[in-house]
């Protein structure tokens, strides 16, 4: 076992093989095959986990089928090793021997979570966000607990909570927010919690858990997870007295359990709101009402939940002036509510396009298209909610990417005569090819000359490049004309 400064995995790798072909004896299934066989029992069980006898909850968490399914989910999510250095692949390959040992450790109370590795990642708006990376075995246990706790708490969560929940997300939060704006709630109380995951009060969280979880062993297990030491990048170990490590599988569920108290309070006040994790938008009809709601909600959050409101990111404003999950809600001239990209989302997209299509790109064009397409498909899947004038950015992004790729092609020819021959070979008339090749301007200017655009037409790109405009129109229909301006259809 690789030393992590604690004895958390003594039961695990002490006499277990360190991966490789010898992870299972001859004739026995390997780690993943063994997990798949075990996980079949999970699917055969009654899914009504909320009906389980409360005192048997730990037994359900430590059930072989539940543990096997949990490790498969952890492996599917991938991720880096924790402070012990053990990778997901190593744990999966040794799972045939690890699973029964982990089960016994959970049931007899000898399991102890290892230290959490702290890493810092840059925020899009500046600053850094701290992530806690537990050891793979700890992520395994957290996922197993999550699979049994989620069915217990999920039915009681408010329908206006959309973050980290099954079948919910930005694609359900934005339509609900849009509906409130359409109903005449023209002001939004935008509340952002400052360092929420670092400031969750442990005792309040355990008290909320104890309302539905009466198995004291499970509460003790979660408490140990919450109080695990954190190893900073410089190697310093820090004790944890509050907060949930943002990065573990159980942390999102715990955050919703904490903030469900806020949801129920807003519902009690008959307020229209949409919450995604620690971002909450409350929709009101006037600025005066918004200021009143902001003051009362701040008092509830700080005195009751013992959390802190981020004053710099919280405000009362028009929905079009605030960004929520990368979108803005704008009321058009005809009264429809359009979904636009936020300024930050547009800026991040422009930056990412430049990073994916650098002028000095040194690999092949197929690899370039593969990288760009992978990003564009994921981006479009998330931001396909845009409508009205907001959707006009789709063809703008498409055209910008095409021009940057043309600039890469022009630069690769190095000399004018090489570019001339290349364009002639692509069927460009000699006059247009000569103008593009011997133009005294830079690569960016020449990338948009007729000689280059005729050599690499939009049709050529459509066969190789993910076209966001085409896919948006496939979902919502062809363009239409409004007041003499061609717009994409509203959602």
Coordinates of C-alpha atoms in Angstrom, one line a residue:
X1 CA 0.0 0.0 0.0
X2 CA 1.2 3.5 -0.8
X3 CA 1.4 5.5 2.5
X4 CA -1.0 8.3 2.9
X5 CA -0.1 9.3 6.4
X6 CA -3.0 7.2 7.9
X7 CA -4.2 3.7 8.2
X8 CA -7.3 4.0 6.2
X9 CA -6.5 1.3 3.6
X10 CA -4.7 -1.2 5.8
X11 CA -7.6 -3.5 5.4
X12 CA -7.6 -2.9 1.6
X13 CA -4.3 -3.4 -0.1
X14 CA -2.4 -5.2 2.6
X15 CA -2.7 -8.6 1.0
X16 CA -4.4 -7.6 -2.3
X17 CA -2.7 -7.7 -5.7
X18 CA -1.6 -4.3 -7.1
X19 CA -3.5 -4.6 -10.3
X20 CA -2.3 -6.3 -13.5
X21 CA -3.3 -9.6 -14.9
X22 CA -2.8 -11.4 -11.6
X23 CA -5.6 -9.3 -9.9
X24 CA -7.8 -12.4 -10.0
X25 CA -6.9 -16.1 -9.6
X26 CA -7.0 -18.2 -12.7
X27 CA -10.6 -19.0 -13.7
X28 CA -12.0 -16.1 -11.8
X29 CA -13.5 -13.0 -13.4
X30 CA -11.4 -9.8 -13.3
X31 CA -12.3 -6.7 -11.3
X32 CA -14.8 -5.1 -13.6
X33 CA -16.5 -8.3 -14.7
X34 CA -16.9 -9.2 -11.0
X35 CA -18.5 -5.9 -10.2
X36 CA -20.9 -6.2 -13.1
X37 CA -22.0 -9.6 -11.8
X38 CA -22.5 -8.2 -8.3
X39 CA -24.3 -5.1 -9.6
X40 CA -27.0 -7.3 -11.3
X41 CA -28.3 -8.1 -7.8
X42 CA -28.8 -4.4 -7.2
X43 CA -31.1 -4.0 -10.3
X44 CA -33.1 -7.0 -9.2
X45 CA -33.9 -5.5 -5.8
X46 CA -37.0 -3.5 -5.0
X47 CA -36.0 0.1 -5.9
X48 CA -38.2 1.5 -3.1
X49 CA -35.3 2.3 -0.9
X50 CA -37.4 4.8 1.1
X51 CA -39.4 2.0 2.6
X52 CA -36.3 0.3 4.2
X53 CA -36.3 -0.1 7.9
X54 CA -34.3 2.8 9.2
X55 CA -32.0 0.6 11.4
X56 CA -31.0 -1.4 8.4
X57 CA -29.7 1.5 6.3
X58 CA -26.0 0.7 6.9
X59 CA -26.6 -2.9 5.9
X60 CA -28.1 -1.6 2.6
X61 CA -25.1 0.7 2.1
X62 CA -22.7 -2.1 2.7
X63 CA -24.6 -4.6 0.6
X64 CA -22.3 -6.2 -2.0
X65 CA -24.6 -5.3 -4.9
X66 CA -24.8 -1.6 -3.7
X67 CA -21.0 -1.5 -3.3
X68 CA -20.4 -3.0 -6.7
X69 CA -22.7 -0.5 -8.4
X70 CA -21.1 2.3 -6.5
X71 CA -17.6 1.5 -7.7
X72 CA -18.8 1.1 -11.3
X73 CA -20.3 4.6 -11.0
X74 CA -17.1 6.0 -9.6
X75 CA -15.1 4.4 -12.4
X76 CA -17.5 5.8 -14.9
X77 CA -17.0 9.3 -13.6
X78 CA -13.2 8.9 -13.7
X79 CA -11.2 11.3 -11.6
X80 CA -7.7 11.6 -10.2
X81 CA -6.2 9.6 -7.3
X82 CA -6.3 10.9 -3.8
X83 CA -3.5 11.4 -1.4
X84 CA -2.8 7.7 -1.2
X85 CA -1.9 7.6 -4.9
X86 CA -4.2 4.7 -5.7
X87 CA -5.9 5.1 -9.1
X88 CA -9.4 4.0 -10.0
X89 CA -8.1 1.3 -12.3
X90 CA -6.1 -0.2 -9.4
X91 CA -9.1 -0.3 -7.1
X92 CA -11.4 -1.8 -9.8
X93 CA -8.9 -4.5 -10.6
X94 CA -8.5 -5.4 -6.9
X95 CA -12.2 -5.1 -6.2
X96 CA -12.9 -8.8 -6.0
X97 CA -10.8 -8.9 -2.8
X98 CA -11.5 -5.3 -1.6
X99 CA -15.3 -5.5 -1.7
X100 CA -15.8 -8.0 1.1
X101 CA -13.1 -6.3 3.3
X102 CA -14.7 -2.9 2.8
X103 CA -18.1 -4.4 3.6
X104 CA -16.8 -5.8 6.9
X105 CA -15.0 -2.6 7.8
X106 CA -18.3 -0.6 7.3
X107 CA -20.4 -3.0 9.3
X108 CA -18.0 -3.4 12.3
X109 CA -17.2 0.3 12.4
X110 CA -13.5 0.1 11.7
X111 CA -13.6 2.0 8.4
X112 CA -12.0 5.4 8.6
X113 CA -12.0 7.9 5.7
X114 CA -8.5 9.0 4.5
X115 CA -7.3 12.5 4.1
X116 CA -8.7 14.7 1.3
X117 CA -6.4 16.2 -1.3
X118 CA -7.0 19.9 -1.9
X119 CA -6.5 21.3 -5.4
X120 CA -7.2 24.8 -6.7
X121 CA -8.8 25.4 -10.1
X122 CA -9.3 28.9 -11.6
X123 CA -12.8 30.4 -11.7
X124 CA -14.1 31.8 -15.0
X125 CA -14.7 35.2 -13.4
X126 CA -11.3 35.2 -11.6
X127 CA -10.1 33.8 -8.4
X128 CA -9.8 30.1 -7.5
X129 CA -12.2 27.4 -6.3
X130 CA -11.0 24.7 -3.9
X131 CA -11.8 21.1 -4.7
X132 CA -11.4 18.2 -2.3
X133 CA -10.4 14.9 -3.9
X134 CA -11.0 12.0 -1.6
X135 CA -9.2 8.7 -2.1
X136 CA -10.8 6.3 -4.5
X137 CA -12.0 4.0 -1.7
X138 CA -13.6 7.0 0.1
X139 CA -15.3 8.1 -3.1
X140 CA -16.5 4.5 -3.4
X141 CA -18.0 4.6 0.1
X142 CA -19.5 8.1 -0.5
X143 CA -21.2 6.8 -3.7
X144 CA -22.6 3.8 -1.9
X145 CA -24.1 6.0 0.7
X146 CA -25.4 8.4 -1.9
X147 CA -27.2 5.6 -3.7
X148 CA -29.2 4.7 -0.6
X149 CA -29.7 8.2 0.8
X150 CA -30.9 9.9 -2.4
X151 CA -34.2 7.9 -2.6
X152 CA -34.9 8.8 1.0
X153 CA -34.5 12.6 0.6
X154 CA -35.2 13.2 -3.1
X155 CA -39.0 13.0 -2.9
X156 CA -39.1 15.7 -0.3
X157 CA -37.0 18.2 -2.2
X158 CA -38.8 21.3 -3.6
X159 CA -39.6 21.1 -7.3
X160 CA -37.9 24.5 -7.8
X161 CA -34.5 23.0 -6.8
X162 CA -32.7 21.8 -9.9
X163 CA -29.0 21.3 -9.0
X164 CA -27.5 17.8 -8.6
X165 CA -30.8 16.0 -8.9
X166 CA -32.0 13.2 -11.2
X167 CA -33.7 14.4 -14.4
X168 CA -33.0 18.0 -13.5
X169 CA -30.5 20.6 -14.3
X170 CA -30.1 23.8 -16.3
X171 CA -32.5 22.6 -18.9
X172 CA -35.3 22.5 -16.3
X173 CA -34.2 25.5 -14.3
X174 CA -34.1 28.0 -17.2
X175 CA -37.6 27.2 -18.6
X176 CA -39.1 27.6 -15.1
X177 CA -37.3 31.0 -14.6
X178 CA -38.5 32.0 -18.1
X179 CA -42.1 31.2 -17.1
X180 CA -41.9 33.4 -14.1
X181 CA -40.6 36.3 -16.2
X182 CA -43.4 35.7 -18.8
X183 CA -46.0 35.9 -16.0
X184 CA -44.9 39.4 -15.2
X185 CA -42.2 39.0 -12.5
X186 CA -39.9 41.6 -14.0
X187 CA -37.3 41.8 -11.3
X188 CA -35.1 39.1 -9.9
X189 CA -33.4 38.8 -6.5
X190 CA -30.2 37.1 -7.4
X191 CA -28.6 35.5 -4.3
X192 CA -25.2 33.9 -4.3
X193 CA -23.7 32.2 -1.3
X194 CA -20.1 32.9 -0.5
X195 CA -17.9 29.8 -0.2
X196 CA -21.0 27.7 0.5
X197 CA -19.3 24.3 0.4
X198 CA -16.6 25.5 2.8
X199 CA -19.1 26.9 5.3
X200 CA -21.8 24.3 5.8
X201 CA -22.4 23.9 9.5
X202 CA -21.8 20.2 10.4
X203 CA -24.2 20.1 13.4
X204 CA -27.1 21.6 11.4
X205 CA -26.4 19.2 8.5
X206 CA -26.3 16.1 10.8
X207 CA -29.5 17.4 12.5
X208 CA -31.3 17.6 9.1
X209 CA -30.0 14.1 8.2
X210 CA -31.2 12.8 11.5
X211 CA -34.8 13.8 10.7
X212 CA -35.0 10.9 8.3
X213 CA -32.0 8.8 9.1
X214 CA -32.3 7.1 12.5
X215 CA -29.4 4.7 12.0
X216 CA -26.8 6.3 14.2
X217 CA -24.1 4.3 12.5
X218 CA -24.8 6.1 9.2
X219 CA -24.8 9.5 10.8
X220 CA -21.4 8.6 12.5
X221 CA -20.0 7.5 9.1
X222 CA -21.1 10.8 7.5
X223 CA -19.7 12.8 10.3
X224 CA -16.3 11.1 9.9
X225 CA -16.4 11.9 6.2
X226 CA -17.1 15.6 6.9
X227 CA -14.3 15.9 9.5
X228 CA -11.6 14.2 7.4
X229 CA -8.4 16.1 7.3
X230 CA -7.5 18.1 4.2
X231 CA -4.0 17.9 2.7
X232 CA -3.1 21.3 1.1
X233 CA -0.9 21.5 -2.0
X234 CA 2.1 22.3 0.1
X235 CA 1.6 19.1 2.2
X236 CA 0.1 20.7 5.3
X237 CA -2.7 18.8 6.9
X238 CA -5.7 20.9 8.0
X239 CA -8.5 19.8 10.3
X240 CA -12.0 20.3 9.1
X241 CA -14.6 21.9 11.4
X242 CA -17.2 23.0 8.9
X243 CA -18.0 22.6 5.2
X244 CA -18.4 19.6 2.8
X245 CA -15.5 18.7 0.5
X246 CA -16.6 19.9 -3.0
X247 CA -15.5 17.0 -5.2
X248 CA -16.9 13.9 -3.5
X249 CA -20.0 12.0 -4.7
X250 CA -21.9 12.7 -1.5
X251 CA -21.3 16.4 -1.3
X252 CA -24.0 17.5 -3.9
X253 CA -26.7 15.6 -2.0
X254 CA -25.6 17.0 1.3
X255 CA -25.7 20.5 -0.1
X256 CA -29.3 20.0 -1.3
X257 CA -30.3 18.7 2.2
X258 CA -28.9 21.8 3.8
X259 CA -30.5 24.3 1.3
X260 CA -33.8 22.5 1.3
X261 CA -34.5 24.4 4.4
X262 CA -34.2 27.6 2.4
X263 CA -36.4 26.2 -0.3
X264 CA -39.2 25.4 2.1
X265 CA -38.9 28.9 3.7
X266 CA -39.3 30.5 0.3
X267 CA -42.2 28.3 -0.5
X268 CA -43.9 29.2 2.8
X269 CA -43.6 32.8 1.9
X270 CA -45.3 32.0 -1.5
X271 CA -42.3 33.3 -3.5
X272 CA -41.4 32.2 -7.0
X273 CA -37.9 31.0 -7.1
X274 CA -35.4 28.8 -9.0
X275 CA -32.4 27.4 -7.2
X276 CA -29.4 25.6 -8.6
X277 CA -27.0 24.5 -5.9
X278 CA -25.9 27.7 -4.1
X279 CA -27.3 30.1 -6.8
X280 CA -30.9 31.2 -6.1
X281 CA -33.1 33.5 -8.2
X282 CA -36.3 34.8 -6.6
X283 CA -38.7 36.5 -9.1
X284 CA -40.8 39.5 -7.9
X285 CA -42.9 42.1 -9.6
X286 CA -41.1 45.3 -8.5
X287 CA -37.8 46.5 -7.3
X288 CA -39.2 47.6 -4.0
X289 CA -40.5 44.0 -3.4
X290 CA -37.1 42.7 -4.5
X291 CA -35.2 44.8 -1.9
X292 CA -37.6 43.7 0.8
X293 CA -37.2 40.0 -0.2
X294 CA -33.4 40.4 -0.4
X295 CA -33.2 41.7 3.2
X296 CA -35.5 39.1 4.7
X297 CA -33.8 36.2 2.9
X298 CA -30.4 37.4 3.8
X299 CA -31.4 37.4 7.5
X300 CA -32.7 33.9 7.2
X301 CA -29.6 32.6 5.5
X302 CA -27.2 34.2 7.9
X303 CA -29.0 33.6 11.2
X304 CA -30.8 30.4 10.5
X305 CA -28.6 28.5 8.1
X306 CA -25.4 30.2 9.4
X307 CA -24.2 30.8 5.9
X308 CA -22.9 34.0 4.2
X309 CA -24.4 35.9 1.3
X310 CA -21.9 37.1 -1.3
X311 CA -22.7 40.8 -1.5
X312 CA -20.6 41.4 -4.6
X313 CA -22.5 38.8 -6.7
X314 CA -26.0 39.3 -5.2
X315 CA -28.3 42.0 -6.4
X316 CA -31.9 43.0 -7.3
X317 CA -32.1 43.8 -11.0
X318 CA -33.9 43.0 -14.2
X319 CA -33.5 39.4 -15.4
X320 CA -31.7 40.6 -18.6
X321 CA -29.0 42.3 -16.4
X322 CA -28.2 39.1 -14.4
X323 CA -26.7 35.8 -15.6
X324 CA -28.0 32.5 -14.3
X325 CA -26.3 29.3 -15.3
X326 CA -24.7 31.0 -18.3
X327 CA -28.0 32.5 -19.6
X328 CA -29.9 35.8 -19.5
X329 CA -33.7 36.2 -19.8
X330 CA -34.6 39.2 -22.1
X331 CA -38.1 40.4 -22.9
X332 CA -38.5 41.1 -26.7
X333 CA -40.5 43.9 -28.3
X334 CA -43.4 41.5 -29.0
X335 CA -43.5 40.5 -25.3
X336 CA -41.9 37.1 -25.7
X337 CA -39.2 36.1 -23.3
X338 CA -36.0 35.1 -25.1
X339 CA -33.1 33.1 -23.7
X340 CA -29.7 34.8 -24.4
X341 CA -26.2 33.8 -23.6
X342 CA -24.6 35.7 -20.7
X343 CA -21.6 37.9 -21.3
X344 CA -19.4 35.5 -19.5
X345 CA -20.6 32.5 -21.5
X346 CA -19.8 34.4 -24.8
X347 CA -16.4 35.4 -23.6
X348 CA -15.5 31.9 -22.5
X349 CA -16.7 30.6 -25.9
X350 CA -14.5 33.1 -27.8
X351 CA -11.5 32.2 -25.6
X352 CA -12.0 28.5 -26.0
X353 CA -12.3 28.8 -29.8
X354 CA -8.9 30.6 -29.9
X355 CA -7.4 27.9 -27.7
X356 CA -8.7 25.1 -29.9
X357 CA -7.7 26.7 -33.2
X358 CA -4.3 28.3 -32.6
X359 CA -2.6 29.8 -35.6
X360 CA 0.4 27.6 -35.1
X361 CA -1.5 24.4 -34.8
X362 CA 1.0 21.6 -35.5
X363 CA -1.1 18.5 -35.8
X364 CA -3.2 17.1 -38.6
X365 CA -6.6 18.6 -39.7
X366 CA -8.5 15.5 -38.7
X367 CA -7.2 15.8 -35.1
X368 CA -8.1 19.5 -35.2
X369 CA -11.7 18.8 -36.2
X370 CA -12.0 16.0 -33.7
X371 CA -11.0 18.3 -30.8
X372 CA -13.2 21.1 -32.0
X373 CA -16.2 18.9 -32.6
X374 CA -15.9 17.3 -29.1
X375 CA -16.1 20.7 -27.5
X376 CA -18.8 22.1 -29.7
X377 CA -21.1 19.1 -29.2
X378 CA -20.9 19.4 -25.4
X379 CA -21.3 23.2 -25.6
X380 CA -24.3 23.0 -27.8
X381 CA -26.0 20.3 -25.8
X382 CA -25.9 22.7 -22.8
X383 CA -26.6 26.0 -24.5
X384 CA -29.2 24.9 -27.0
X385 CA -31.9 26.6 -24.9
X386 CA -31.0 30.0 -26.5
X387 CA -33.8 31.5 -28.5
X388 CA -34.7 34.6 -30.5
X389 CA -31.8 37.0 -31.0
X390 CA -29.8 35.0 -28.6
X391 CA -29.6 32.2 -31.2
X392 CA -28.0 34.5 -33.7
X393 CA -24.7 33.8 -32.0
X394 CA -24.8 30.2 -33.2
X395 CA -24.0 31.1 -36.9
X396 CA -21.5 33.8 -35.7
X397 CA -19.5 31.2 -33.7
X398 CA -19.7 28.7 -36.7
X399 CA -18.3 31.4 -39.1
X400 CA -15.6 32.4 -36.7
X401 CA -14.4 28.8 -36.3
X402 CA -14.4 28.3 -40.1
X403 CA -12.3 31.4 -40.7
X404 CA -9.8 30.4 -38.0
X405 CA -9.3 27.0 -39.6
X406 CA -8.9 28.6 -43.0
X407 CA -6.2 30.8 -41.4
X408 CA -4.4 27.7 -40.1
X409 CA -4.5 26.2 -43.6
X410 CA -3.1 29.4 -45.2
X411 CA -0.3 29.7 -42.7
X412 CA 0.8 26.1 -43.3
X413 CA 1.6 26.8 -46.9
X414 CA 4.4 29.1 -45.7
X415 CA 5.3 30.7 -49.1
X416 CA 3.1 32.5 -51.6
X417 CA 3.9 30.1 -54.4
X418 CA 3.0 27.1 -52.2
X419 CA -0.3 28.6 -51.3
X420 CA -0.9 29.4 -55.0
X421 CA -0.4 25.8 -56.0
X422 CA -2.5 24.6 -53.2
X423 CA -5.4 26.8 -54.2
X424 CA -5.1 25.8 -57.8
X425 CA -5.2 22.2 -56.8
X426 CA -8.4 22.9 -54.9
X427 CA -10.1 24.2 -58.1
X428 CA -9.7 27.9 -57.5
X429 CA -9.4 30.1 -60.6
X430 CA -5.8 31.4 -61.1
X431 CA -6.8 35.0 -60.7
X432 CA -8.4 34.5 -57.3
X433 CA -5.6 32.1 -56.2
X434 CA -2.9 34.7 -57.1
X435 CA -4.7 37.5 -55.2
X436 CA -4.8 35.3 -52.1
X437 CA -1.3 34.0 -52.4
X438 CA 0.5 37.3 -53.2
X439 CA -1.6 39.6 -51.0
X440 CA 0.5 41.8 -48.8
X441 CA -1.8 41.5 -45.8
X442 CA -1.6 39.0 -43.0
X443 CA -2.9 35.5 -42.6
X444 CA -6.1 36.5 -41.0
X445 CA -7.0 38.9 -43.8
X446 CA -6.2 36.4 -46.5
X447 CA -8.3 33.6 -44.8
X448 CA -11.4 35.5 -45.9
X449 CA -10.4 36.3 -49.5
X450 CA -12.5 34.7 -52.3
X451 CA -9.6 32.4 -53.3
X452 CA -9.5 30.8 -49.9
X453 CA -13.2 30.7 -49.2
X454 CA -13.8 29.1 -52.7
X455 CA -11.2 26.4 -51.9
X456 CA -12.7 25.6 -48.6
X457 CA -16.4 26.3 -48.9
X458 CA -18.9 26.0 -46.1
X459 CA -20.1 22.7 -47.6
X460 CA -16.6 21.3 -47.1
X461 CA -16.7 22.3 -43.4
X462 CA -20.2 20.8 -42.9
X463 CA -18.9 17.4 -43.8
X464 CA -16.2 17.6 -41.1
X465 CA -17.2 20.3 -38.6
X466 CA -20.1 20.3 -36.1
X467 CA -22.4 23.1 -37.2
X468 CA -24.4 24.6 -34.3
X469 CA -26.7 26.6 -36.5
X470 CA -27.7 23.5 -38.5
X471 CA -28.4 21.5 -35.3
X472 CA -30.3 24.4 -33.7
X473 CA -32.6 24.7 -36.7
X474 CA -33.1 20.9 -36.7
X475 CA -34.4 21.2 -33.2
X476 CA -36.5 24.4 -33.5
X477 CA -37.2 25.0 -37.2
X478 CA -36.0 27.2 -40.0
X479 CA -35.4 31.0 -39.8
X480 CA -38.2 33.4 -39.9
X481 CA -38.4 37.2 -40.6
X482 CA -39.4 39.7 -37.9
X483 CA -39.6 43.4 -38.8
X484 CA -37.3 43.0 -41.8
X485 CA -34.7 41.1 -39.8
X486 CA -34.1 37.4 -40.2
X487 CA -34.2 35.6 -36.8
X488 CA -34.1 32.1 -35.7
X489 CA -37.5 30.8 -34.4
X490 CA -38.1 31.4 -30.7
X491 CA -38.4 28.4 -28.5

